[in-house]
Amino acid sequence: SALETLQALFEPSGADEFSALLATAPDGVTGDTIGHRLYLRRHFDRAGCFIGQEALSDLNDPASLNNFSAMLAKTEADDPDLYPIEWLATAQLANTHTMELNPDVAAYHNNPSAVSLQMGQAEVAATAGLRVTELAPVEAPYWTNLAGALEAAGDPDGADTAVARLCFAAQQSTRSDHNRPTASLSLIHIHEPTRQSERSDALCWL
């Protein structure tokens, strides 16, 4: 499995330390917690180990499943020559289960959109991205992602419309705290920005 492959990256002593750390972690410190810290240090594969172990311990925890999906995709994107593209299919399986558990959370639709784009399925990504913006229309980063997906899908007019909505959402976020990002890997933007989204910041300040 993807998780077993990630764990195999540890040296034997490191694997033991990994298990011991999870077993002896103080209250409130979970695999997700440790994984977030490792992600911020760009240790994506190590972060995936901890987050994946947390997800495996409770397959009914949508946040951990969502985070594991994000880390699989991020790890593959960071070094596609080392990590198999098949990991993206595993990421999508985690995404499917996540959305079954909690279908009305925008962040849980964002990962399927981003992973689909990474797999070259731009139209699927755009469909998922539209659902994300329906659920969270004031979240500016989601409009950025949608614009990129629509442009990749060959819909430049739709991408331009998404950029216009991005500008409006960005202006709204400067007036309130409603668009404050959460401390969750759910909001990771796995795909690289397209030319459309690269120019969005400039458009917003015209």
mmCIF file of N, CA and C in Angstrom, residues 30-100:
data_model
loop_
_atom_site.group_PDB
_atom_site.id
_atom_site.type_symbol
_atom_site.label_atom_id
_atom_site.label_comp_id
_atom_site.label_asym_id
_atom_site.label_seq_id
_atom_site.Cartn_x
_atom_site.Cartn_y
_atom_site.Cartn_z
ATOM 1 N N THR A 30 -1.501 14.289 17.796
ATOM 2 C CA THR A 30 -1.879 13.145 16.973
ATOM 3 C C THR A 30 -0.942 13.022 15.775
ATOM 4 N N GLY A 31 -1.165 11.989 14.985
ATOM 5 C CA GLY A 31 -0.408 11.854 13.745
ATOM 6 C C GLY A 31 -0.620 13.038 12.839
ATOM 7 N N ASP A 32 -1.845 13.573 12.832
ATOM 8 C CA ASP A 32 -2.125 14.773 12.037
ATOM 9 C C ASP A 32 -1.293 15.950 12.524
ATOM 10 N N THR A 33 -1.210 16.113 13.839
ATOM 11 C CA THR A 33 -0.450 17.222 14.412
ATOM 12 C C THR A 33 1.010 17.168 13.973
ATOM 13 N N ILE A 34 1.611 15.990 14.119
ATOM 14 C CA ILE A 34 3.015 15.821 13.744
ATOM 15 C C ILE A 34 3.180 15.984 12.235
ATOM 16 N N GLY A 35 2.226 15.430 11.486
ATOM 17 C CA GLY A 35 2.287 15.534 10.031
ATOM 18 C C GLY A 35 2.241 16.970 9.549
ATOM 19 N N HIS A 36 1.417 17.797 10.194
ATOM 20 C CA HIS A 36 1.357 19.215 9.822
ATOM 21 C C HIS A 36 2.711 19.889 10.002
ATOM 22 N N ARG A 37 3.372 19.589 11.118
ATOM 23 C CA ARG A 37 4.676 20.211 11.373
ATOM 24 C C ARG A 37 5.697 19.762 10.327
ATOM 25 N N LEU A 38 5.672 18.477 9.974
ATOM 26 C CA LEU A 38 6.589 17.968 8.966
ATOM 27 C C LEU A 38 6.283 18.563 7.588
ATOM 28 N N TYR A 39 4.997 18.725 7.295
ATOM 29 C CA TYR A 39 4.612 19.334 6.015
ATOM 30 C C TYR A 39 5.172 20.746 5.899
ATOM 31 N N LEU A 40 5.082 21.529 6.963
ATOM 32 C CA LEU A 40 5.588 22.896 6.934
ATOM 33 C C LEU A 40 7.094 22.943 6.693
ATOM 34 N N ARG A 41 7.768 21.852 7.042
ATOM 35 C CA ARG A 41 9.208 21.751 6.794
ATOM 36 C C ARG A 41 9.504 21.057 5.460
ATOM 37 N N ARG A 42 8.449 20.823 4.679
ATOM 38 C CA ARG A 42 8.545 20.218 3.354
ATOM 39 C C ARG A 42 9.046 18.778 3.388
ATOM 40 N N HIS A 43 8.824 18.091 4.495
ATOM 41 C CA HIS A 43 9.092 16.656 4.568
ATOM 42 C C HIS A 43 7.786 15.933 4.225
ATOM 43 N N PHE A 44 7.410 15.980 2.949
ATOM 44 C CA PHE A 44 6.081 15.536 2.557
ATOM 45 C C PHE A 44 5.871 14.037 2.777
ATOM 46 N N ASP A 45 6.904 13.233 2.456
ATOM 47 C CA ASP A 45 6.739 11.796 2.624
ATOM 48 C C ASP A 45 6.624 11.420 4.095
ATOM 49 N N ARG A 46 7.439 12.055 4.935
ATOM 50 C CA ARG A 46 7.357 11.771 6.375
ATOM 51 C C ARG A 46 6.005 12.232 6.931
ATOM 52 N N ALA A 47 5.555 13.397 6.472
ATOM 53 C CA ALA A 47 4.238 13.878 6.900
ATOM 54 C C ALA A 47 3.155 12.883 6.509
ATOM 55 N N GLY A 48 3.275 12.327 5.306
ATOM 56 C CA GLY A 48 2.297 11.340 4.860
ATOM 57 C C GLY A 48 2.254 10.114 5.737
ATOM 58 N N CYS A 49 3.404 9.697 6.265
ATOM 59 C CA CYS A 49 3.443 8.542 7.170
ATOM 60 C C CYS A 49 2.596 8.788 8.409
ATOM 61 N N PHE A 50 2.816 9.921 9.055
ATOM 62 C CA PHE A 50 2.098 10.211 10.290
ATOM 63 C C PHE A 50 0.615 10.443 10.029
ATOM 64 N N ILE A 51 0.303 11.204 8.991
ATOM 65 C CA ILE A 51 -1.094 11.492 8.702
ATOM 66 C C ILE A 51 -1.813 10.233 8.239
ATOM 67 N N GLY A 52 -1.128 9.411 7.438
ATOM 68 C CA GLY A 52 -1.736 8.164 6.991
ATOM 69 C C GLY A 52 -2.016 7.213 8.136
ATOM 70 N N GLN A 53 -1.100 7.150 9.089
ATOM 71 C CA GLN A 53 -1.321 6.290 10.253
ATOM 72 C C GLN A 53 -2.528 6.772 11.053
ATOM 73 N N GLU A 54 -2.672 8.069 11.169
ATOM 74 C CA GLU A 54 -3.824 8.640 11.869
ATOM 75 C C GLU A 54 -5.118 8.294 11.130
ATOM 76 N N ALA A 55 -5.098 8.404 9.804
ATOM 77 C CA ALA A 55 -6.288 8.069 9.021
ATOM 78 C C ALA A 55 -6.636 6.599 9.154
ATOM 79 N N LEU A 56 -5.628 5.739 9.152
ATOM 80 C CA LEU A 56 -5.858 4.301 9.255
ATOM 81 C C LEU A 56 -6.440 3.924 10.606
ATOM 82 N N SER A 57 -6.106 4.691 11.630
ATOM 83 C CA SER A 57 -6.603 4.378 12.971
ATOM 84 C C SER A 57 -8.086 4.672 13.123
ATOM 85 N N ASP A 58 -8.636 5.509 12.255
ATOM 86 C CA ASP A 58 -10.067 5.822 12.300
ATOM 87 C C ASP A 58 -10.529 6.186 10.895
ATOM 88 N N LEU A 59 -11.034 5.195 10.176
ATOM 89 C CA LEU A 59 -11.454 5.413 8.790
ATOM 90 C C LEU A 59 -12.742 6.214 8.684
ATOM 91 N N ASN A 60 -13.300 6.592 9.819
ATOM 92 C CA ASN A 60 -14.483 7.447 9.819
ATOM 93 C C ASN A 60 -14.147 8.888 10.194
ATOM 94 N N ASP A 61 -12.867 9.216 10.157
ATOM 95 C CA ASP A 61 -12.423 10.585 10.437
ATOM 96 C C ASP A 61 -12.152 11.270 9.102
ATOM 97 N N PRO A 62 -13.088 12.085 8.604
ATOM 98 C CA PRO A 62 -12.895 12.666 7.269
ATOM 99 C C PRO A 62 -11.701 13.597 7.175
ATOM 100 N N ALA A 63 -11.376 14.303 8.250
ATOM 101 C CA ALA A 63 -10.257 15.246 8.192
ATOM 102 C C ALA A 63 -8.934 14.526 7.952
ATOM 103 N N SER A 64 -8.711 13.426 8.670
ATOM 104 C CA SER A 64 -7.462 12.681 8.493
ATOM 105 C C SER A 64 -7.391 12.043 7.114
ATOM 106 N N LEU A 65 -8.504 11.503 6.639
ATOM 107 C CA LEU A 65 -8.526 10.932 5.291
ATOM 108 C C LEU A 65 -8.230 11.996 4.244
ATOM 109 N N ASN A 66 -8.830 13.153 4.423
ATOM 110 C CA ASN A 66 -8.612 14.251 3.482
ATOM 111 C C ASN A 66 -7.158 14.702 3.487
ATOM 112 N N ASN A 67 -6.593 14.797 4.676
ATOM 113 C CA ASN A 67 -5.201 15.201 4.784
ATOM 114 C C ASN A 67 -4.263 14.158 4.177
ATOM 115 N N PHE A 68 -4.591 12.872 4.356
ATOM 116 C CA PHE A 68 -3.758 11.814 3.776
ATOM 117 C C PHE A 68 -3.796 11.892 2.257
ATOM 118 N N SER A 69 -4.971 12.121 1.703
ATOM 119 C CA SER A 69 -5.089 12.299 0.259
ATOM 120 C C SER A 69 -4.197 13.438 -0.222
ATOM 121 N N ALA A 70 -4.270 14.562 0.477
ATOM 122 C CA ALA A 70 -3.469 15.731 0.091
ATOM 123 C C ALA A 70 -1.987 15.422 0.136
ATOM 124 N N MET A 71 -1.546 14.678 1.163
ATOM 125 C CA MET A 71 -0.120 14.399 1.289
ATOM 126 C C MET A 71 0.355 13.398 0.256
ATOM 127 N N LEU A 72 -0.467 12.408 -0.092
ATOM 128 C CA LEU A 72 -0.081 11.488 -1.163
ATOM 129 C C LEU A 72 0.142 12.251 -2.466
ATOM 130 N N ALA A 73 -0.797 13.131 -2.788
ATOM 131 C CA ALA A 73 -0.695 13.883 -4.026
ATOM 132 C C ALA A 73 0.485 14.855 -3.994
ATOM 133 N N LYS A 74 0.693 15.496 -2.863
ATOM 134 C CA LYS A 74 1.795 16.450 -2.736
ATOM 135 C C LYS A 74 3.135 15.733 -2.848
ATOM 136 N N THR A 75 3.239 14.565 -2.226
ATOM 137 C CA THR A 75 4.482 13.795 -2.279
ATOM 138 C C THR A 75 4.787 13.361 -3.704
ATOM 139 N N GLU A 76 3.767 12.874 -4.421
ATOM 140 C CA GLU A 76 3.964 12.442 -5.810
ATOM 141 C C GLU A 76 4.347 13.627 -6.692
ATOM 142 N N ALA A 77 3.689 14.769 -6.493
ATOM 143 C CA ALA A 77 3.982 15.950 -7.304
ATOM 144 C C ALA A 77 5.385 16.488 -7.032
ATOM 145 N N ASP A 78 5.853 16.346 -5.795
ATOM 146 C CA ASP A 78 7.162 16.878 -5.425
ATOM 147 C C ASP A 78 8.297 16.095 -6.073
ATOM 148 N N ASP A 79 8.094 14.797 -6.297
ATOM 149 C CA ASP A 79 9.133 13.977 -6.915
ATOM 150 C C ASP A 79 8.479 12.845 -7.701
ATOM 151 N N PRO A 80 7.905 13.158 -8.871
ATOM 152 C CA PRO A 80 7.178 12.133 -9.638
ATOM 153 C C PRO A 80 8.059 11.009 -10.137
ATOM 154 N N ASP A 81 9.382 11.215 -10.203
ATOM 155 C CA ASP A 81 10.269 10.138 -10.637
ATOM 156 C C ASP A 81 10.475 9.096 -9.539
ATOM 157 N N LEU A 82 10.238 9.490 -8.302
ATOM 158 C CA LEU A 82 10.458 8.581 -7.181
ATOM 159 C C LEU A 82 9.177 7.900 -6.730
ATOM 160 N N TYR A 83 8.071 8.640 -6.779
ATOM 161 C CA TYR A 83 6.827 8.115 -6.236
ATOM 162 C C TYR A 83 5.853 7.772 -7.365
ATOM 163 N N PRO A 84 5.132 6.679 -7.233
ATOM 164 C CA PRO A 84 4.288 6.198 -8.349
ATOM 165 C C PRO A 84 3.037 7.039 -8.560
ATOM 166 N N ILE A 85 2.676 7.197 -9.827
ATOM 167 C CA ILE A 85 1.470 7.931 -10.178
ATOM 168 C C ILE A 85 0.232 7.241 -9.630
ATOM 169 N N GLU A 86 0.329 5.928 -9.378
ATOM 170 C CA GLU A 86 -0.809 5.181 -8.835
ATOM 171 C C GLU A 86 -1.239 5.701 -7.472
ATOM 172 N N TRP A 87 -0.353 6.429 -6.804
ATOM 173 C CA TRP A 87 -0.728 7.004 -5.519
ATOM 174 C C TRP A 87 -1.894 7.968 -5.658
ATOM 175 N N LEU A 88 -2.019 8.576 -6.830
ATOM 176 C CA LEU A 88 -3.122 9.518 -7.023
ATOM 177 C C LEU A 88 -4.466 8.796 -7.009
ATOM 178 N N ALA A 89 -4.503 7.574 -7.520
ATOM 179 C CA ALA A 89 -5.733 6.791 -7.452
ATOM 180 C C ALA A 89 -6.073 6.470 -6.000
ATOM 181 N N THR A 90 -5.050 6.170 -5.208
ATOM 182 C CA THR A 90 -5.277 5.938 -3.775
ATOM 183 C C THR A 90 -5.789 7.207 -3.107
ATOM 184 N N ALA A 91 -5.223 8.335 -3.503
ATOM 185 C CA ALA A 91 -5.678 9.616 -2.958
ATOM 186 C C ALA A 91 -7.157 9.837 -3.281
ATOM 187 N N GLN A 92 -7.565 9.487 -4.496
ATOM 188 C CA GLN A 92 -8.958 9.682 -4.875
ATOM 189 C C GLN A 92 -9.881 8.726 -4.126
ATOM 190 N N LEU A 93 -9.416 7.528 -3.809
ATOM 191 C CA LEU A 93 -10.223 6.621 -2.989
ATOM 192 C C LEU A 93 -10.472 7.232 -1.610
ATOM 193 N N ALA A 94 -9.415 7.825 -1.040
ATOM 194 C CA ALA A 94 -9.575 8.503 0.250
ATOM 195 C C ALA A 94 -10.535 9.679 0.110
ATOM 196 N N ASN A 95 -10.439 10.394 -1.003
ATOM 197 C CA ASN A 95 -11.346 11.526 -1.234
ATOM 198 C C ASN A 95 -12.797 11.067 -1.320
ATOM 199 N N THR A 96 -13.017 9.962 -2.022
ATOM 200 C CA THR A 96 -14.389 9.452 -2.177
ATOM 201 C C THR A 96 -14.992 9.121 -0.824
ATOM 202 N N HIS A 97 -14.220 8.441 0.017
ATOM 203 C CA HIS A 97 -14.735 8.070 1.336
ATOM 204 C C HIS A 97 -14.951 9.314 2.199
ATOM 205 N N THR A 98 -14.051 10.278 2.071
ATOM 206 C CA THR A 98 -14.191 11.524 2.826
ATOM 207 C C THR A 98 -15.506 12.214 2.497
ATOM 208 N N MET A 99 -15.824 12.311 1.211
ATOM 209 C CA MET A 99 -17.051 12.995 0.806
ATOM 210 C C MET A 99 -18.300 12.201 1.165
ATOM 211 N N GLU A 100 -18.183 10.877 1.224
ATOM 212 C CA GLU A 100 -19.305 10.066 1.691
ATOM 213 C C GLU A 100 -19.596 10.346 3.160
#
